[in-house]
CSV table of C-alpha atoms and ligand atoms in Angstrom, one decimal:
chain,number,residue,atom,x,y,z
R,3,UNK,CA,-24.8,74.7,33.7
R,4,UNK,CA,-27.8,75.0,31.2
R,5,UNK,CA,-26.7,74.6,27.6
R,6,UNK,CA,-29.0,75.4,24.6
R,7,UNK,CA,-28.4,72.8,21.9
R,8,UNK,CA,-29.4,73.5,18.3
R,9,UNK,CA,-29.6,70.8,15.6
R,10,UNK,CA,-30.4,71.4,11.9
R,11,UNK,CA,-28.1,69.0,10.1
R,12,UNK,CA,-30.8,67.1,8.1
R,13,UNK,CA,-34.6,67.1,8.3
R,14,UNK,CA,-35.3,68.0,11.9
R,15,UNK,CA,-35.3,71.5,13.3
R,16,UNK,CA,-34.5,71.0,16.9
R,17,UNK,CA,-33.5,72.8,20.1
R,18,UNK,CA,-33.2,71.7,23.7
R,19,UNK,CA,-31.9,72.8,27.1
R,20,UNK,CA,-29.8,70.3,28.9
R,21,UNK,CA,-28.5,70.8,32.5
R,22,UNK,CA,-25.0,69.6,33.3
R,23,UNK,CA,-24.9,67.4,30.2
R,24,UNK,CA,-27.6,64.8,31.2
R,25,UNK,CA,-30.8,66.4,32.5
R,26,UNK,CA,-33.1,67.4,29.7
R,27,UNK,CA,-35.0,70.4,30.8
R,28,UNK,CA,-36.7,70.9,27.4
R,29,UNK,CA,-36.5,69.2,24.0
R,30,UNK,CA,-38.3,70.6,21.0
R,31,UNK,CA,-38.2,68.8,17.6
R,32,UNK,CA,-40.0,69.9,14.5
R,33,UNK,CA,-39.8,67.2,11.9
R,34,UNK,CA,-39.9,67.9,8.2
R,35,UNK,CA,-40.7,64.3,7.2
R,36,UNK,CA,-44.1,65.2,5.7
R,37,UNK,CA,-42.4,67.9,3.5
R,38,UNK,CA,-39.9,65.4,2.1
R,39,UNK,CA,-42.3,62.4,1.8
R,40,UNK,CA,-43.5,63.2,-1.7
R,41,UNK,CA,-39.9,63.1,-2.9
R,42,UNK,CA,-39.1,59.8,-1.2
R,43,UNK,CA,-36.0,61.4,0.5
R,44,UNK,CA,-34.6,64.6,2.0
R,45,UNK,CA,-34.4,67.5,-0.5
R,46,UNK,CA,-31.7,69.9,0.8
R,47,UNK,CA,-33.3,73.1,-0.5
R,48,UNK,CA,-36.7,72.2,1.1
R,49,UNK,CA,-34.8,71.3,4.3
R,50,UNK,CA,-33.0,74.6,4.6
R,51,UNK,CA,-36.0,76.7,3.8
R,52,UNK,CA,-38.1,74.9,6.5
R,53,UNK,CA,-35.2,75.3,9.0
R,54,UNK,CA,-35.2,79.0,8.4
R,55,UNK,CA,-39.0,79.2,8.9
R,56,UNK,CA,-39.0,77.1,12.1
R,57,UNK,CA,-35.8,77.7,13.9
R,58,UNK,CA,-36.9,80.9,15.8
R,59,UNK,CA,-40.1,79.2,17.0
R,60,UNK,CA,-38.3,76.0,18.0
R,61,UNK,CA,-35.7,77.9,20.0
R,62,UNK,CA,-38.2,80.1,21.7
R,63,UNK,CA,-40.2,77.1,22.7
R,64,UNK,CA,-37.1,75.4,24.2
R,65,UNK,CA,-35.8,78.3,26.2
R,66,UNK,CA,-37.5,79.4,29.4
R,67,UNK,CA,-34.7,80.6,31.6
R,68,UNK,CA,-31.1,81.8,31.5
R,69,UNK,CA,-28.7,80.0,29.2
R,70,UNK,CA,-25.0,79.5,30.1
R,71,UNK,CA,-23.8,78.5,26.6
R,72,UNK,CA,-25.0,77.6,23.2
R,73,UNK,CA,-24.0,74.4,21.3
R,74,UNK,CA,-24.7,73.6,17.7
R,75,UNK,CA,-24.1,70.9,15.2
R,76,UNK,CA,-21.6,72.1,12.6
R,77,UNK,CA,-21.2,68.7,10.8
R,78,UNK,CA,-21.6,66.2,9.3
R,79,UNK,CA,-24.8,67.0,7.4
R,80,UNK,CA,-26.3,69.0,4.6
R,81,UNK,CA,-24.5,72.2,4.1
R,82,UNK,CA,-27.5,74.5,3.6
R,83,UNK,CA,-29.3,72.9,6.5
R,84,UNK,CA,-26.3,73.1,8.9
R,85,UNK,CA,-25.8,76.8,8.0
R,86,UNK,CA,-29.2,77.7,9.3
R,87,UNK,CA,-28.5,76.3,12.8
R,88,UNK,CA,-25.0,77.6,12.9
R,89,UNK,CA,-26.1,81.2,12.0
R,90,UNK,CA,-28.9,81.1,14.5
R,91,UNK,CA,-26.5,79.8,17.2
R,92,UNK,CA,-23.9,82.4,16.5
R,93,UNK,CA,-26.5,85.2,16.7
R,94,UNK,CA,-27.9,83.9,20.0
R,95,UNK,CA,-24.5,83.3,21.6
R,96,UNK,CA,-23.4,86.8,20.7
R,97,UNK,CA,-26.7,88.4,21.9
R,98,UNK,CA,-26.6,86.5,25.2
R,99,UNK,CA,-22.8,87.0,25.7
R,100,UNK,CA,-22.2,83.3,26.3
R,101,UNK,CA,-19.8,80.8,24.7
R,102,UNK,CA,-20.7,78.8,21.6
R,103,UNK,CA,-19.5,75.2,21.1
R,104,UNK,CA,-19.4,73.3,17.8
R,105,UNK,CA,-20.5,69.7,18.1
R,106,UNK,CA,-20.2,66.7,15.8
R,107,UNK,CA,-23.6,65.2,15.0
R,108,UNK,CA,-22.4,61.5,15.1
R,109,UNK,CA,-20.5,61.9,18.4
R,110,UNK,CA,-23.7,63.5,19.8
R,111,UNK,CA,-25.8,60.5,18.8
R,112,UNK,CA,-23.6,58.4,21.1
R,113,UNK,CA,-24.4,60.8,24.0
R,114,UNK,CA,-28.1,60.0,23.9
R,115,UNK,CA,-28.0,57.0,26.3
R,116,UNK,CA,-26.8,59.4,29.0
R,117,UNK,CA,-29.8,61.7,28.8
R,118,UNK,CA,-32.7,61.7,31.3
R,119,UNK,CA,-35.8,63.8,31.6
R,120,UNK,CA,-36.0,66.5,34.2
R,121,UNK,CA,-38.3,65.5,37.1
R,122,UNK,CA,-38.8,61.9,35.9
R,123,UNK,CA,-36.9,60.4,38.8
R,124,UNK,CA,-34.9,58.3,36.5
R,125,UNK,CA,-31.5,60.0,37.0
R,126,UNK,CA,-30.2,57.2,39.2
R,127,UNK,CA,-30.7,54.6,36.4
R,128,UNK,CA,-28.9,56.6,33.8
R,129,UNK,CA,-25.1,56.2,34.0
R,130,UNK,CA,-22.5,58.9,33.9
R,131,UNK,CA,-20.5,58.9,30.6
R,132,UNK,CA,-17.3,58.5,32.6
R,133,UNK,CA,-18.6,55.3,34.1
R,134,UNK,CA,-19.4,53.8,30.7
R,135,UNK,CA,-15.9,53.9,29.2
R,136,UNK,CA,-14.0,52.3,27.7
R,137,UNK,CA,-16.9,51.8,25.4
R,138,UNK,CA,-17.7,50.6,21.9
R,139,UNK,CA,-20.0,53.1,20.2
R,140,UNK,CA,-22.4,52.1,17.4
R,141,UNK,CA,-23.7,55.1,15.5
R,142,UNK,CA,-26.5,53.8,13.3
R,143,UNK,CA,-28.7,56.3,11.4
R,144,UNK,CA,-30.0,57.4,8.0
R,145,UNK,CA,-26.6,58.9,7.2
R,146,UNK,CA,-24.1,56.8,9.1
R,147,UNK,CA,-23.2,53.3,10.3
R,148,UNK,CA,-20.0,53.2,12.2
R,149,UNK,CA,-18.3,51.4,15.1
R,150,UNK,CA,-16.4,53.8,17.2
R,151,UNK,CA,-13.8,53.1,19.9
R,152,UNK,CA,-14.3,55.3,22.9
R,153,UNK,CA,-11.3,54.7,25.3
R,154,UNK,CA,-12.3,57.8,27.4
R,155,UNK,CA,-15.3,60.0,27.3
R,156,UNK,CA,-15.1,62.5,24.5
R,157,UNK,CA,-12.4,60.5,22.7
R,158,UNK,CA,-13.5,58.8,19.5
R,159,UNK,CA,-11.9,56.8,16.7
R,160,UNK,CA,-13.7,54.9,14.0
R,161,UNK,CA,-12.7,51.2,13.9
R,162,UNK,CA,-15.3,50.1,11.3
R,163,UNK,CA,-18.0,51.5,9.1
R,164,UNK,CA,-20.3,51.0,6.1
R,165,UNK,CA,-18.5,51.3,2.8
R,166,UNK,CA,-21.6,52.5,1.0
R,167,UNK,CA,-25.1,53.0,2.3
R,168,UNK,CA,-25.9,53.6,5.9
R,169,UNK,CA,-28.3,51.1,7.5
R,170,UNK,CA,-31.1,53.6,7.6
R,171,UNK,CA,-30.6,54.4,4.0
R,172,UNK,CA,-30.8,50.6,3.2
R,173,UNK,CA,-34.1,50.5,5.0
R,174,UNK,CA,-35.4,53.6,3.2
R,175,UNK,CA,-34.4,52.3,-0.2
R,176,UNK,CA,-36.0,48.9,0.3
R,177,UNK,CA,-39.2,50.5,1.4
R,178,UNK,CA,-39.2,52.8,-1.6
R,179,UNK,CA,-38.6,49.8,-3.9
R,180,UNK,CA,-41.5,47.9,-2.3
R,181,UNK,CA,-43.8,50.9,-2.3
R,182,UNK,CA,-44.0,51.2,1.4
R,183,UNK,CA,-43.5,54.9,1.8
R,184,UNK,CA,-40.9,57.2,3.5
R,185,UNK,CA,-39.0,56.9,5.8
R,186,UNK,CA,-38.7,53.2,5.4
R,187,UNK,CA,-37.3,52.2,8.8
R,188,UNK,CA,-40.4,52.4,10.9
R,189,UNK,CA,-42.7,50.7,8.4
R,190,UNK,CA,-40.2,47.9,7.7
R,191,UNK,CA,-39.8,47.4,11.5
R,192,UNK,CA,-43.6,47.1,12.0
R,193,UNK,CA,-44.2,44.7,9.1
R,194,UNK,CA,-41.2,42.6,10.0
R,195,UNK,CA,-42.2,42.5,13.7
R,196,UNK,CA,-45.7,41.2,12.8
R,197,UNK,CA,-44.3,38.7,10.4
R,198,UNK,CA,-41.7,37.3,12.8
R,199,UNK,CA,-44.3,37.1,15.6
R,200,UNK,CA,-46.6,35.0,13.4
R,201,UNK,CA,-44.2,32.9,11.3
R,202,UNK,CA,-40.8,33.0,13.1
R,203,UNK,CA,-37.5,33.2,11.2
R,204,UNK,CA,-37.3,29.8,9.6
R,205,UNK,CA,-38.8,30.7,6.2
R,206,UNK,CA,-36.8,33.9,5.6
R,207,UNK,CA,-35.2,34.5,2.2
R,208,UNK,CA,-31.4,34.3,2.6
R,209,UNK,CA,-30.0,37.7,1.7
R,210,UNK,CA,-26.3,38.5,1.7
R,211,UNK,CA,-24.9,39.7,5.0
R,212,UNK,CA,-22.8,42.5,3.6
R,213,UNK,CA,-19.3,41.4,4.5
R,214,UNK,CA,-16.8,43.3,2.4
R,215,UNK,CA,-13.8,41.5,0.8
R,216,UNK,CA,-10.4,41.9,2.5
R,217,UNK,CA,-8.1,44.4,0.8
R,218,UNK,CA,-10.7,46.4,-1.2
R,219,UNK,CA,-9.6,50.0,-1.4
R,220,UNK,CA,-12.9,51.3,0.0
R,221,UNK,CA,-11.9,49.9,3.4
R,222,UNK,CA,-9.3,52.7,3.7
R,223,UNK,CA,-7.2,50.7,6.1
R,224,UNK,CA,-10.1,49.5,8.3
R,225,UNK,CA,-10.4,45.8,8.9
R,226,UNK,CA,-13.0,44.1,6.6
R,227,UNK,CA,-14.4,42.2,9.6
R,228,UNK,CA,-15.5,45.5,11.2
R,229,UNK,CA,-17.0,47.0,8.0
R,230,UNK,CA,-20.3,46.4,6.2
R,231,UNK,CA,-21.5,47.0,2.7
R,232,UNK,CA,-25.2,47.2,2.1
R,233,UNK,CA,-25.1,47.8,-1.7
R,234,UNK,CA,-25.0,44.1,-2.5
R,235,UNK,CA,-28.0,43.5,-0.3
R,236,UNK,CA,-30.0,46.3,-2.1
R,237,UNK,CA,-29.1,44.7,-5.4
R,238,UNK,CA,-30.1,41.3,-4.2
R,239,UNK,CA,-33.5,42.7,-3.2
R,240,UNK,CA,-34.0,44.4,-6.5
R,241,UNK,CA,-33.2,41.2,-8.4
R,242,UNK,CA,-35.6,39.2,-6.2
R,243,UNK,CA,-38.3,41.8,-6.8
R,244,UNK,CA,-37.7,41.7,-10.6
R,245,UNK,CA,-37.7,37.9,-10.6
R,246,UNK,CA,-41.0,37.8,-8.8
R,247,UNK,CA,-42.7,40.2,-11.3
R,248,UNK,CA,-42.4,43.5,-9.4
R,249,UNK,CA,-43.4,44.9,-6.0
R,250,UNK,CA,-47.2,44.8,-6.8
R,251,UNK,CA,-47.1,41.2,-7.8
R,252,UNK,CA,-45.3,40.4,-4.5
R,253,UNK,CA,-47.8,42.4,-2.5
R,254,UNK,CA,-50.7,40.7,-4.3
R,255,UNK,CA,-49.2,37.3,-3.4
R,256,UNK,CA,-48.9,38.3,0.2
R,257,UNK,CA,-45.2,37.9,0.1
R,258,UNK,CA,-44.2,41.5,1.1
R,259,UNK,CA,-44.0,40.8,4.9
R,260,UNK,CA,-41.6,37.8,4.5
R,261,UNK,CA,-39.4,39.7,2.1
R,262,UNK,CA,-39.3,42.8,4.4
R,263,UNK,CA,-38.5,40.6,7.4
R,264,UNK,CA,-35.8,38.8,5.5
R,265,UNK,CA,-34.2,42.1,4.4
R,266,UNK,CA,-34.3,43.5,7.9
R,267,UNK,CA,-32.8,40.3,9.3
R,268,UNK,CA,-29.8,40.6,6.9
R,269,UNK,CA,-29.1,44.2,8.1
R,270,UNK,CA,-29.6,43.3,11.8
R,271,UNK,CA,-27.4,40.2,11.6
R,272,UNK,CA,-24.6,42.0,9.7
R,273,UNK,CA,-24.6,44.8,12.3
R,274,UNK,CA,-24.7,42.2,15.1
R,275,UNK,CA,-21.8,40.2,13.7
R,276,UNK,CA,-19.5,43.3,13.3
R,277,UNK,CA,-20.5,44.4,16.8
R,278,UNK,CA,-19.7,41.0,18.2
R,279,UNK,CA,-16.3,41.0,16.5
R,280,UNK,CA,-15.5,44.6,17.7
R,281,UNK,CA,-16.4,43.6,21.3
R,282,UNK,CA,-14.0,40.7,21.2
R,283,UNK,CA,-11.1,42.9,20.0
R,284,UNK,CA,-10.8,45.1,23.1
R,285,UNK,CA,-12.0,45.1,26.7
R,286,UNK,CA,-15.1,47.3,26.9
R,287,UNK,CA,-17.4,48.1,29.7
R,288,UNK,CA,-20.3,49.0,27.6
R,289,UNK,CA,-21.9,49.1,24.1
R,290,UNK,CA,-23.2,52.6,23.5
R,291,UNK,CA,-25.8,52.8,20.7
R,292,UNK,CA,-27.3,55.9,19.1
R,293,UNK,CA,-29.1,57.1,15.9
R,294,UNK,CA,-32.5,56.6,14.3
R,295,UNK,CA,-32.0,53.0,13.3
R,296,UNK,CA,-31.5,52.1,17.0
R,297,UNK,CA,-35.3,52.4,17.2
R,298,UNK,CA,-35.5,49.1,15.3
R,299,UNK,CA,-37.1,46.6,17.6
R,300,UNK,CA,-35.3,43.6,16.1
R,301,UNK,CA,-32.0,45.3,16.3
R,302,UNK,CA,-32.6,46.2,20.0
R,303,UNK,CA,-33.4,42.6,20.8
R,304,UNK,CA,-30.4,41.2,19.0
R,305,UNK,CA,-27.9,43.8,20.3
R,306,UNK,CA,-29.1,43.0,23.9
R,307,UNK,CA,-28.1,39.4,23.2
R,308,UNK,CA,-24.8,40.4,21.8
R,309,UNK,CA,-24.0,42.6,24.8
R,310,UNK,CA,-25.1,39.9,27.1
R,311,UNK,CA,-22.8,37.3,25.5
R,312,UNK,CA,-19.9,39.7,25.6
R,313,UNK,CA,-20.5,40.7,29.2
R,314,UNK,CA,-20.8,44.4,28.5
R,315,UNK,CA,-23.6,46.8,29.5
R,316,UNK,CA,-25.9,47.8,26.6
R,317,UNK,CA,-26.6,51.6,26.7
R,318,UNK,CA,-29.3,52.7,24.4
R,319,UNK,CA,-31.3,55.9,24.3
R,320,UNK,CA,-35.0,56.0,25.0
R,321,UNK,CA,-36.9,56.2,21.8
R,322,UNK,CA,-37.5,60.0,21.8
R,323,UNK,CA,-33.7,60.6,21.8
R,324,UNK,CA,-32.9,58.1,19.0
R,325,UNK,CA,-33.7,60.4,16.1
R,326,UNK,CA,-32.1,63.8,15.6
R,327,UNK,CA,-32.6,66.2,18.5
R,328,UNK,CA,-31.0,69.2,20.2
R,329,UNK,CA,-30.6,67.5,23.6
R,330,UNK,CA,-27.8,65.3,22.3
R,331,UNK,CA,-26.0,68.4,21.1
R,332,UNK,CA,-26.4,70.3,24.3
R,333,UNK,CA,-25.6,67.2,26.4
R,334,UNK,CA,-22.4,66.3,24.7
R,335,UNK,CA,-21.3,70.0,24.7
R,336,UNK,CA,-21.2,70.0,28.5
R,337,UNK,CA,-18.7,67.1,28.5
R,338,UNK,CA,-16.6,68.6,25.7
R,339,UNK,CA,-16.7,72.2,26.8
R,340,UNK,CA,-12.9,72.3,27.3
R,341,UNK,CA,-12.2,70.7,23.9
R,342,UNK,CA,-15.0,71.5,21.5
R,343,UNK,CA,-14.2,74.2,19.0
R,344,UNK,CA,-15.4,77.6,20.0
R,345,UNK,CA,-17.8,78.2,17.2
R,346,UNK,CA,-17.6,82.0,17.1
R,347,UNK,CA,-15.3,81.7,14.1
R,348,UNK,CA,-16.6,78.3,13.0
R,349,UNK,CA,-17.8,77.3,9.6
R,350,UNK,CA,-20.1,74.4,8.7
R,351,UNK,CA,-18.3,71.2,7.9
R,352,UNK,CA,-20.6,68.9,5.9
R,353,UNK,CA,-18.0,66.1,5.8
R,354,UNK,CA,-16.9,66.4,9.4
R,355,UNK,CA,-15.2,63.2,10.6
R,356,UNK,CA,-15.6,61.5,13.9
R,357,UNK,CA,-12.8,62.2,16.4
R,358,UNK,CA,-11.5,65.2,14.5
O,14,LIG,O1,-30.7,59.5,13.3
O,14,LIG,P1,-31.8,59.9,12.3
O,14,LIG,O2,-33.1,60.4,12.8
O,14,LIG,O3,-31.2,60.8,11.2
O,14,LIG,C1,-29.9,60.7,10.7
O,14,LIG,O4,-29.0,61.3,11.4
O,14,LIG,O5,-29.8,60.1,9.7
O,14,LIG,O6,-32.1,58.5,11.5
O,14,LIG,C2,-33.0,58.4,10.5
O,14,LIG,C3,-33.1,57.0,9.9
O,14,LIG,C4,-33.9,56.8,8.7
O,14,LIG,O7,-33.2,56.2,7.7
O,14,LIG,C5,-35.1,55.9,9.2
O,14,LIG,O8,-35.6,55.1,8.2
O,14,LIG,C6,-34.4,55.1,10.3
O,14,LIG,O9,-33.5,56.1,10.9
O,14,LIG,N1,-35.3,54.5,11.3
O,14,LIG,C7,-35.4,53.2,11.5
O,14,LIG,C8,-36.4,53.1,12.4
O,14,LIG,N2,-36.9,54.3,12.8
O,14,LIG,C9,-36.2,55.2,12.0
O,14,LIG,N3,-34.8,52.2,10.9
O,14,LIG,C10,-35.1,50.9,11.3
O,14,LIG,N4,-36.1,50.7,12.2
O,14,LIG,C11,-36.8,51.7,12.8
O,14,LIG,N5,-37.8,51.5,13.7
O,15,LIG,ZN1,-28.6,61.8,13.1
């Protein structure tokens, strides 16, 4: 079964064909990052206009044969951006006379470790989702940071999350403060990697690890030990920068790499600690990680250690599937074709929750 997946929830216009939920036949991603860079973040109006301009071309490039169904992200995301993809998907499904499935963007990120490229001969190394569960999911991106219990494939419930900024947002804000450009994650990763390779971790600045207090209302019933808060970390960085006379003074003193590595380490260690705790709470077979921040090289190393200690298999996507793409939408739709909402009458849902 060949499913066309369409994704326009944020700043990537993407379409892909995935066969039987795992084999990626085509995967086309047009990234708008250069359009948003001058503003230091995603501008919704610019995003939706660019989606409108590109969606036709991206879909045409992805499709080369018959399509059995169309799948589309209907949330969470930016409303005007989601609308472009949903409208395109509705039109296509109607014109082709095939079913249309609505897919949750975050759940789709957790499908990326199960994708492989057509003709690459790697199918045997990539597990079937059914063999990975029960699994702990970690969705970690620019918009979300959540620990998700997956007792069976296609069943999700959030057991922990960030109370404020997502991990990717925390990287992006730090990079902005230090004048390193947008998006921040990749540049922070690179600077920190070089610093740690040369100097190790002994001289790092101790930043707060973002553990929320027990009983605060923002937890909304979730255990504090499985939640993170990155706002204190951000404030600590800001104070540090002010104390040292500003980002330029820090750069002139050659201190930026140490600071960046320290900040990254605080994020990585807080994510690792919650993951360790979550893995101890239930019997899992695997740790399934998805989202743009899972590209982070230090996070990948530390999560491999965490999974190893816990005796679970670490399942992470290959880099090209970590960021937003259509393959994760098409792939998950195959496994959820009985339960996903039929999107013919579907509306966008910017605040769509996991497992709903
Ligand atoms: O999954 P994604 O492409 O979009 C969302 O659904 O949010 O994630 C984008 C986020 C951005 O915040 C970006 O800075 C971050 O992923 N990111 C990284 C790295 N590459 C991208 N964060 C840390 N290290 C990286 N190497
Ligand atoms: Zn995403």
